[in-house]
Amino acid sequence: MWEFKLKREYEAQVQDLERCDAVQAMRAFPQHVKGFSTHDHASLVAYSSFRICRALGLDARAAARGGLLHDMFLYNWMEYRSPIRFDHMLNHARYALENARRHFTLTDAEEDIIASHMWPANPFRFYRCWEAFIVSCMDKLCTAAELLHLVPLITRAG
């Protein structure tokens, strides 16, 4: 992972998740751009959300953990044609939540983060906690940074 200011504090919150083979399997699946895995994306979202929630006095642990697991759908969505990609957009949060529940005991906030992170693309599941809102916003910002190849600018130590 990148060298971040609060890296050790962040890693303490997710170290048990990182030891799970299913979380490590996320490294094998591409996310939005070539050379950037689902694990890379989820780690960037998780760390960013952790920092914001920590600064705001919210549940930074839930943001880190939910952020890391928010895309734990465990398949290569880019291999599919349009109708299945639409299903992925609407349902991958549910698939990620099912996978996360299979491997971990989740808090209500962590479940909300995973389940609602695709709002408004999936209008049927709105946020129930501030941490879910923050992770969802960071998911969209990190996605934009990936697509615009800005990740090197935001992953400098800091």
Coordinates of N, CA, C and O in Angstrom, one line a residue:
M1 N 0.8 -1.2 0.0 CA 0.0 0.0 0.0 C 0.9 1.2 0.0 O 2.1 1.2 0.3
W2 N 0.3 2.3 -0.3 CA 1.0 3.6 -0.4 C 1.5 4.0 1.0 O 1.0 3.6 2.0
E3 N 2.4 5.0 1.0 CA 2.9 5.5 2.3 C 2.0 6.7 2.7 O 2.2 7.8 2.2
F4 N 1.2 6.5 3.7 CA 0.3 7.5 4.2 C 0.7 7.9 5.6 O 1.2 7.1 6.4
K5 N 0.3 9.1 6.0 CA 0.6 9.7 7.3 C 0.0 8.8 8.4 O 0.7 8.5 9.4
L6 N -1.2 8.3 8.3 CA -1.8 7.5 9.4 C -1.9 6.0 9.0 O -2.8 5.3 9.4
K7 N -0.9 5.6 8.2 CA -1.0 4.2 7.7 C -1.0 3.2 8.8 O -1.9 2.3 8.8
R8 N -0.2 3.3 9.8 CA -0.2 2.3 10.9 C -1.5 2.3 11.7 O -2.0 1.2 12.0
E9 N -2.1 3.5 11.9 CA -3.4 3.5 12.6 C -4.5 2.9 11.8 O -5.3 2.2 12.3
Y10 N -4.4 3.2 10.5 CA -5.4 2.6 9.6 C -5.3 1.1 9.5 O -6.2 0.3 9.7
E11 N -4.0 0.6 9.3 CA -3.8 -0.8 9.2 C -4.2 -1.6 10.5 O -4.6 -2.7 10.4
A12 N -4.1 -0.9 11.7 CA -4.6 -1.6 12.9 C -6.1 -1.9 12.9 O -6.5 -2.8 13.5
Q13 N -6.8 -1.1 12.1 CA -8.2 -1.3 12.0 C -8.6 -2.4 11.1 O -9.7 -2.9 11.2
V14 N -7.8 -2.7 10.1 CA -8.2 -3.6 9.0 C -7.3 -4.8 8.9 O -7.4 -5.7 8.0
Q15 N -6.3 -5.0 9.8 CA -5.3 -6.1 9.7 C -6.0 -7.5 9.7 O -5.5 -8.3 8.9
D16 N -7.0 -7.7 10.4 CA -7.7 -9.0 10.4 C -8.4 -9.2 9.1 O -8.4 -10.4 8.6
L17 N -8.9 -8.2 8.5 CA -9.6 -8.3 7.2 C -8.5 -8.6 6.1 O -8.7 -9.5 5.2
E18 N -7.4 -8.0 6.2 CA -6.3 -8.2 5.2 C -5.7 -9.6 5.2 O -5.2 -10.1 4.2
R19 N -5.9 -10.3 6.4 CA -5.4 -11.7 6.4 C -6.3 -12.7 5.8 O -5.9 -13.8 5.6
C20 N -7.5 -12.3 5.4 CA -8.5 -13.1 4.8 C -8.1 -13.4 3.3 O -7.9 -12.4 2.6
D21 N -8.2 -14.6 2.9 CA -7.9 -15.0 1.5 C -8.9 -14.3 0.5 O -8.5 -13.9 -0.6
A22 N -10.1 -14.1 0.9 CA -11.1 -13.5 0.1 C -10.8 -12.0 -0.2 O -10.9 -11.5 -1.3
V23 N -10.3 -11.3 0.9 CA -9.9 -9.9 0.7 C -8.7 -9.9 -0.2 O -8.6 -9.0 -1.1
Q24 N -7.7 -10.8 0.0 CA -6.5 -10.8 -0.9 C -6.9 -11.2 -2.3 O -6.2 -10.7 -3.2
A25 N -8.0 -11.9 -2.5 CA -8.4 -12.3 -3.9 C -8.8 -11.1 -4.6 O -8.8 -11.1 -5.9
M26 N -9.2 -10.0 -4.0 CA -9.6 -8.8 -4.6 C -8.5 -8.2 -5.5 O -8.7 -7.4 -6.4
R27 N -7.2 -8.6 -5.1 CA -6.1 -8.1 -5.9 C -6.0 -8.7 -7.3 O -5.4 -8.1 -8.2
A28 N -6.7 -9.7 -7.6 CA -6.7 -10.4 -8.9 C -7.7 -9.8 -9.8 O -7.7 -10.1 -11.0
F29 N -8.6 -9.0 -9.4 CA -9.7 -8.4 -10.2 C -9.5 -7.0 -10.5 O -9.2 -6.2 -9.6
P30 N -9.6 -6.6 -11.8 CA -9.4 -5.2 -12.2 C -10.6 -4.4 -11.7 O -11.7 -4.9 -11.5
Q31 N -10.3 -3.1 -11.5 CA -11.4 -2.2 -11.1 C -11.8 -1.3 -12.2 O -12.4 -1.7 -13.2
H32 N -11.4 0.0 -12.2 CA -11.9 0.9 -13.2 C -10.9 1.1 -14.4 O -11.3 1.4 -15.5
V33 N -9.6 1.0 -14.1 CA -8.6 1.2 -15.1 C -7.6 0.1 -15.0 O -7.4 -0.6 -14.0
K34 N -6.9 -0.1 -16.1 CA -5.9 -1.2 -16.2 C -4.8 -0.9 -15.2 O -4.3 0.2 -15.0
G35 N -4.4 -2.0 -14.5 CA -3.3 -1.9 -13.5 C -3.8 -1.5 -12.2 O -2.9 -1.3 -11.3
F36 N -5.1 -1.3 -12.0 CA -5.6 -0.9 -10.7 C -6.6 -1.9 -10.2 O -7.7 -2.1 -10.9
S37 N -6.3 -2.7 -9.2 CA -7.2 -3.8 -8.8 C -8.3 -3.3 -7.9 O -8.3 -2.2 -7.4
T38 N -9.3 -4.2 -7.7 CA -10.4 -3.9 -6.8 C -9.8 -3.7 -5.4 O -10.3 -2.8 -4.7
H39 N -8.8 -4.4 -5.0 CA -8.2 -4.2 -3.7 C -7.5 -2.8 -3.6 O -7.7 -2.1 -2.6
D40 N -6.8 -2.4 -4.7 CA -6.2 -1.1 -4.7 C -7.3 0.0 -4.5 O -7.2 0.9 -3.7
H41 N -8.4 -0.1 -5.3 CA -9.5 0.8 -5.2 C -10.1 0.8 -3.8 O -10.3 1.9 -3.2
A42 N -10.4 -0.3 -3.3 CA -11.1 -0.4 -2.0 C -10.1 0.1 -0.9 O -10.6 0.8 0.1
S43 N -8.8 -0.1 -1.0 CA -7.9 0.4 0.0 C -7.8 1.9 0.0 O -7.8 2.6 1.0
L44 N -7.9 2.5 -1.2 CA -7.8 3.9 -1.3 C -9.1 4.5 -0.7 O -9.1 5.5 0.0
V45 N -10.2 3.9 -1.1 CA -11.5 4.4 -0.5 C -11.5 4.3 1.0 O -11.9 5.2 1.7
A46 N -11.1 3.1 1.5 CA -11.1 2.9 2.9 C -10.2 3.8 3.7 O -10.6 4.4 4.7
Y47 N -9.0 4.0 3.2 CA -8.1 4.9 3.9 C -8.6 6.4 3.9 O -8.6 7.1 4.9
S48 N -9.0 6.8 2.7 CA -9.6 8.2 2.6 C -10.8 8.4 3.6 O -10.8 9.4 4.3
S49 N -11.6 7.4 3.6 CA -12.8 7.5 4.5 C -12.4 7.5 5.9 O -13.0 8.2 6.8
F50 N -11.4 6.6 6.3 CA -10.9 6.5 7.6 C -10.4 7.9 8.1 O -10.8 8.4 9.2
R51 N -9.6 8.6 7.2 CA -9.1 9.9 7.6 C -10.2 10.9 7.8 O -10.1 11.7 8.8
I52 N -11.2 10.9 6.9 CA -12.2 11.9 7.1 C -13.1 11.7 8.3 O -13.4 12.6 9.1
C53 N -13.5 10.4 8.5 CA -14.3 10.1 9.7 C -13.5 10.3 11.0 O -14.1 10.8 12.0
R54 N -12.3 10.0 11.0 CA -11.4 10.3 12.2 C -11.4 11.8 12.5 O -11.6 12.2 13.6
A55 N -11.2 12.6 11.4 CA -11.2 14.1 11.6 C -12.5 14.6 12.1 O -12.5 15.6 12.8
L56 N -13.6 14.0 11.7 CA -14.9 14.4 12.1 C -15.5 13.8 13.4 O -16.6 14.1 13.8
G57 N -14.7 12.9 14.0 CA -15.1 12.3 15.2 C -16.2 11.2 15.0 O -16.9 10.9 15.9
L58 N -16.2 10.7 13.8 CA -17.2 9.6 13.5 C -16.5 8.3 13.7 O -15.3 8.2 14.1
D59 N -17.1 7.2 13.3 CA -16.6 5.8 13.5 C -15.6 5.5 12.4 O -15.9 4.9 11.4
A60 N -14.4 5.9 12.6 CA -13.3 5.7 11.6 C -13.0 4.3 11.4 O -12.7 3.9 10.2
R61 N -13.2 3.4 12.4 CA -12.9 2.0 12.2 C -14.0 1.4 11.3 O -13.6 0.7 10.4
A62 N -15.2 1.7 11.4 CA -16.3 1.2 10.5 C -16.0 1.7 9.1 O -16.2 1.0 8.2
A63 N -15.6 3.0 9.0 CA -15.3 3.5 7.6 C -14.2 2.8 7.0 O -14.3 2.4 5.8
A64 N -13.1 2.5 7.7 CA -12.0 1.7 7.2 C -12.4 0.3 6.8 O -12.1 -0.1 5.7
R65 N -13.1 -0.4 7.6 CA -13.5 -1.7 7.4 C -14.6 -1.8 6.3 O -14.5 -2.7 5.4
G66 N -15.6 -1.0 6.4 CA -16.7 -1.0 5.4 C -16.1 -0.6 4.0 O -16.5 -1.1 3.0
G67 N -15.2 0.4 4.1 CA -14.6 0.8 2.8 C -13.8 -0.2 2.2 O -13.8 -0.4 0.9
L68 N -13.0 -1.0 3.0 CA -12.2 -2.1 2.4 C -13.1 -3.2 1.8 O -12.7 -3.8 0.8
L69 N -14.2 -3.4 2.4 CA -15.1 -4.5 1.9 C -16.2 -4.1 1.0 O -16.9 -4.9 0.5
H70 N -16.3 -2.8 0.7 CA -17.5 -2.3 -0.1 C -17.5 -2.9 -1.5 O -18.6 -3.0 -2.1
D71 N -16.5 -3.3 -2.1 CA -16.5 -3.9 -3.4 C -16.0 -5.4 -3.4 O -15.3 -5.9 -4.4
M72 N -16.3 -6.1 -2.4 CA -15.8 -7.5 -2.2 C -16.7 -8.5 -3.0 O -17.2 -9.4 -2.5
F73 N -17.0 -8.1 -4.3 CA -17.9 -9.0 -5.1 C -17.2 -10.2 -5.7 O -17.8 -11.1 -6.1
L74 N -15.9 -10.1 -5.8 CA -15.0 -11.3 -6.2 C -15.3 -11.9 -7.6 O -15.3 -13.1 -7.7
Y75 N -15.4 -11.0 -8.6 CA -15.5 -11.5 -10.0 C -15.0 -10.3 -10.8 O -14.9 -9.2 -10.4
N76 N -14.6 -10.6 -12.0 CA -14.2 -9.6 -13.0 C -15.4 -9.0 -13.7 O -15.8 -9.6 -14.7
W77 N -15.9 -7.9 -13.3 CA -17.1 -7.4 -13.9 C -16.9 -6.9 -15.3 O -17.8 -6.7 -16.1
M78 N -15.6 -6.6 -15.7 CA -15.3 -6.1 -17.0 C -15.4 -7.1 -18.1 O -15.4 -6.8 -19.3
E79 N -15.5 -8.4 -17.7 CA -15.6 -9.5 -18.7 C -17.0 -9.6 -19.3 O -17.2 -10.3 -20.2
Y80 N -18.0 -8.9 -18.7 CA -19.3 -9.1 -19.1 C -19.8 -8.0 -20.0 O -19.4 -6.9 -20.0
R81 N -20.8 -8.4 -20.8 CA -21.4 -7.4 -21.7 C -22.4 -6.5 -21.0 O -22.7 -6.7 -19.8
S82 N -23.0 -5.6 -21.7 CA -23.8 -4.5 -21.1 C -24.9 -4.9 -20.2 O -25.0 -4.4 -19.1
P83 N -25.8 -5.9 -20.5 CA -26.9 -6.2 -19.6 C -26.3 -6.7 -18.2 O -26.9 -6.3 -17.2
I84 N -25.3 -7.5 -18.2 CA -24.7 -8.0 -17.0 C -24.0 -6.9 -16.3 O -24.0 -6.8 -15.0
R85 N -23.4 -6.0 -17.0 CA -22.7 -4.8 -16.3 C -23.7 -4.0 -15.6 O -23.4 -3.4 -14.6
F86 N -24.9 -3.8 -16.2 CA -26.0 -3.1 -15.5 C -26.4 -3.8 -14.2 O -26.6 -3.2 -13.2
D87 N -26.5 -5.1 -14.3 CA -26.8 -5.9 -13.1 C -25.7 -5.7 -12.1 O -25.9 -5.5 -10.9
H88 N -24.4 -5.6 -12.5 CA -23.3 -5.4 -11.6 C -23.5 -4.0 -10.9 O -23.3 -4.0 -9.7
M89 N -23.8 -3.0 -11.7 CA -23.9 -1.7 -11.1 C -25.0 -1.7 -10.0 O -24.8 -1.1 -8.9
L90 N -26.1 -2.3 -10.3 CA -27.2 -2.3 -9.3 C -27.0 -3.3 -8.2 O -27.5 -3.0 -7.1
N91 N -26.4 -4.4 -8.4 CA -26.4 -5.5 -7.4 C -25.0 -5.8 -6.8 O -25.0 -6.6 -5.8
H92 N -23.9 -5.2 -7.2 CA -22.6 -5.7 -6.7 C -22.5 -5.3 -5.2 O -21.8 -6.0 -4.5
A93 N -23.2 -4.3 -4.7 CA -23.1 -4.0 -3.3 C -23.7 -5.1 -2.5 O -23.2 -5.5 -1.4
R94 N -24.8 -5.7 -3.0 CA -25.4 -6.9 -2.3 C -24.5 -8.1 -2.4 O -24.3 -8.8 -1.4
Y95 N -23.9 -8.3 -3.5 CA -22.9 -9.4 -3.6 C -21.7 -9.2 -2.6 O -21.3 -10.2 -2.0
A96 N -21.2 -8.0 -2.6 CA -20.1 -7.7 -1.6 C -20.6 -7.9 -0.2 O -19.8 -8.5 0.6
L97 N -21.8 -7.5 0.1 CA -22.3 -7.7 1.5 C -22.4 -9.1 1.8 O -22.0 -9.6 2.9
E98 N -22.9 -9.9 0.9 CA -23.1 -11.4 1.1 C -21.7 -12.0 1.4 O -21.5 -12.8 2.3
N99 N -20.7 -11.6 0.5 CA -19.4 -12.2 0.7 C -18.7 -11.7 2.0 O -18.1 -12.5 2.7
A100 N -18.9 -10.5 2.4 CA -18.3 -10.0 3.6 C -19.0 -10.7 4.8 O -18.2 -11.0 5.8
R101 N -20.3 -10.9 4.8 CA -20.9 -11.6 5.9 C -20.5 -13.0 6.0 O -20.4 -13.6 7.1
R102 N -20.1 -13.6 4.9 CA -19.6 -15.0 4.9 C -18.3 -15.1 5.6 O -18.0 -16.2 6.2
H103 N -17.5 -14.1 5.6 CA -16.2 -14.2 6.2 C -16.0 -13.4 7.5 O -15.0 -13.7 8.2
F104 N -16.9 -12.5 7.8 CA -16.7 -11.6 8.9 C -18.0 -11.3 9.7 O -19.0 -11.4 9.1
T105 N -17.9 -11.0 10.9 CA -19.0 -10.5 11.7 C -18.9 -8.9 11.5 O -17.9 -8.3 11.9
L106 N -20.0 -8.4 10.9 CA -20.0 -7.0 10.6 C -20.9 -6.2 11.6 O -21.9 -6.7 12.1
T107 N -20.5 -4.9 11.8 CA -21.3 -4.1 12.6 C -22.4 -3.5 11.7 O -22.4 -3.6 10.5
D108 N -23.4 -2.9 12.3 CA -24.5 -2.3 11.5 C -24.0 -1.2 10.6 O -24.4 -1.1 9.5
A109 N -23.0 -0.4 11.1 CA -22.4 0.6 10.3 C -21.7 0.0 9.1 O -21.8 0.5 8.0
E110 N -20.9 -1.0 9.3 CA -20.2 -1.6 8.2 C -21.1 -2.2 7.2 O -20.9 -2.1 6.0
E111 N -22.2 -2.8 7.6 CA -23.2 -3.4 6.7 C -23.8 -2.2 5.9 O -24.0 -2.4 4.7
D112 N -24.1 -1.1 6.5 CA -24.7 0.0 5.8 C -23.8 0.6 4.8 O -24.2 0.9 3.7
I113 N -22.5 0.7 5.2 CA -21.5 1.2 4.2 C -21.5 0.4 3.0 O -21.5 0.9 1.9
I114 N -21.4 -0.9 3.1 CA -21.3 -1.8 2.0 C -22.6 -1.8 1.2 O -22.5 -1.7 -0.1
A115 N -23.7 -1.9 1.8 CA -25.0 -2.0 1.1 C -25.4 -0.7 0.4 O -26.0 -0.8 -0.7
S116 N -25.0 0.4 0.9 CA -25.5 1.7 0.3 C -24.5 2.4 -0.5 O -24.8 3.5 -1.0
H117 N -23.3 1.9 -0.7 CA -22.3 2.7 -1.3 C -22.6 3.1 -2.8 O -22.0 4.0 -3.3
M118 N -23.5 2.5 -3.4 CA -23.8 2.8 -4.8 C -25.0 3.8 -5.0 O -25.4 4.1 -6.1
W119 N -25.5 4.3 -3.9 CA -26.5 5.4 -4.1 C -25.8 6.6 -4.7 O -24.7 6.9 -4.4
P120 N -26.4 7.2 -5.7 CA -27.8 7.1 -6.2 C -27.9 6.2 -7.4 O -29.1 6.0 -7.9
A121 N -26.8 5.6 -7.9 CA -27.0 4.6 -9.0 C -27.9 3.5 -8.6 O -28.7 3.0 -9.5
N122 N -27.9 3.1 -7.4 CA -28.9 2.2 -6.9 C -29.8 2.9 -5.9 O -29.4 3.1 -4.7
P123 N -31.0 3.4 -6.4 CA -31.8 4.3 -5.5 C -32.5 3.6 -4.4 O -33.2 4.3 -3.6
F124 N -32.4 2.3 -4.3 CA -33.2 1.5 -3.4 C -32.6 1.4 -2.0 O -33.2 0.8 -1.1
R125 N -31.3 1.8 -1.9 CA -30.7 1.7 -0.6 C -29.9 2.9 -0.2 O -28.9 3.2 -0.7
F126 N -30.6 3.8 0.6 CA -30.0 5.0 1.0 C -29.2 4.8 2.3 O -29.4 3.9 3.1
Y127 N -28.3 5.7 2.6 CA -27.4 5.7 3.8 C -28.2 5.8 5.1 O -29.2 6.6 5.2
R128 N -27.8 5.1 6.1 CA -28.4 5.1 7.4 C -27.4 5.7 8.4 O -27.8 5.9 9.6
C129 N -26.2 5.9 8.0 CA -25.2 6.6 8.9 C -24.3 7.5 8.1 O -24.1 7.3 6.9
W130 N -23.6 8.4 8.8 CA -22.7 9.3 8.1 C -21.5 8.7 7.5 O -21.0 9.1 6.5
E131 N -21.1 7.6 8.2 CA -19.9 6.9 7.7 C -20.2 6.3 6.3 O -19.3 6.3 5.4
A132 N -21.4 5.8 6.1 CA -21.8 5.3 4.8 C -21.8 6.4 3.7 O -21.4 6.1 2.6
F133 N -22.3 7.5 4.1 CA -22.3 8.7 3.1 C -20.9 9.0 2.7 O -20.6 9.2 1.6
I134 N -20.0 9.1 3.7 CA -18.6 9.5 3.5 C -17.9 8.4 2.6 O -17.3 8.8 1.6
V135 N -18.1 7.1 2.9 CA -17.5 6.1 2.0 C -18.0 6.2 0.6 O -17.3 6.0 -0.4
S136 N -19.3 6.4 0.5 CA -19.9 6.5 -0.9 C -19.3 7.7 -1.6 O -19.0 7.5 -2.8
C137 N -19.2 8.8 -1.0 CA -18.6 9.9 -1.6 C -17.1 9.7 -2.0 O -16.7 10.0 -3.1
M138 N -16.4 9.0 -1.1 CA -15.0 8.7 -1.4 C -14.9 7.7 -2.5 O -13.9 7.7 -3.3
D139 N -15.8 6.8 -2.6 CA -15.8 5.8 -3.7 C -15.9 6.5 -5.0 O -15.2 6.2 -5.9
K140 N -16.8 7.5 -5.1 CA -17.0 8.2 -6.3 C -15.8 9.1 -6.7 O -15.3 9.1 -7.8
L141 N -15.2 9.7 -5.7 CA -14.0 10.6 -5.9 C -12.8 9.7 -6.3 O -12.0 10.1 -7.2
C142 N -12.6 8.6 -5.6 CA -11.5 7.7 -5.9 C -11.7 7.1 -7.3 O -10.7 7.0 -8.1
T143 N -12.9 6.8 -7.7 CA -13.1 6.3 -9.0 C -12.8 7.3 -10.1 O -12.1 7.0 -11.1
A144 N -13.2 8.6 -9.8 CA -12.8 9.7 -10.7 C -11.3 9.8 -10.8 O -10.7 10.0 -11.9
A145 N -10.6 9.8 -9.7 CA -9.2 9.9 -9.7 C -8.5 8.8 -10.5 O -7.5 9.0 -11.2
E146 N -9.1 7.5 -10.3 CA -8.5 6.4 -11.1 C -8.7 6.6 -12.6 O -7.8 6.5 -13.4
L147 N -9.9 7.0 -13.0 CA -10.2 7.2 -14.4 C -9.4 8.3 -15.0 O -9.1 8.3 -16.2
L148 N -9.1 9.3 -14.3 CA -8.4 10.5 -14.7 C -6.9 10.3 -14.5 O -6.1 11.3 -14.8
H149 N -6.5 9.2 -14.0 CA -5.1 8.9 -13.7 C -4.4 9.9 -12.8 O -3.3 10.3 -12.9
L150 N -5.2 10.3 -11.8 CA -4.7 11.2 -10.7 C -4.3 10.5 -9.5 O -3.8 11.2 -8.5
V151 N -4.4 9.2 -9.4 CA -4.0 8.5 -8.2 C -2.6 8.8 -7.7 O -2.4 9.0 -6.5
P152 N -1.6 8.9 -8.6 CA -0.3 9.3 -8.1 C -0.2 10.6 -7.3 O 0.5 10.8 -6.4
L153 N -1.1 11.5 -7.7 CA -1.1 12.8 -7.0 C -1.7 12.7 -5.6 O -1.3 13.5 -4.7
I154 N -2.7 11.8 -5.4 CA -3.4 11.8 -4.1 C -2.8 10.7 -3.2 O -3.2 10.6 -2.1
T155 N -1.8 9.9 -3.7 CA -1.2 8.9 -2.9 C 0.1 9.2 -2.4 O 0.8 8.4 -1.8
R156 N 0.5 10.4 -2.5 CA 1.8 10.9 -1.9 C 1.6 10.9 -0.4 O 0.5 11.1 0.1
A157 N 2.7 10.7 0.3 CA 2.6 10.7 1.8 C 1.8 12.0 2.3 O 2.1 13.1 1.9
G158 N 0.9 11.8 3.1 CA 0.1 12.9 3.6 C -1.2 12.4 4.2 O -1.6 11.3 4.1

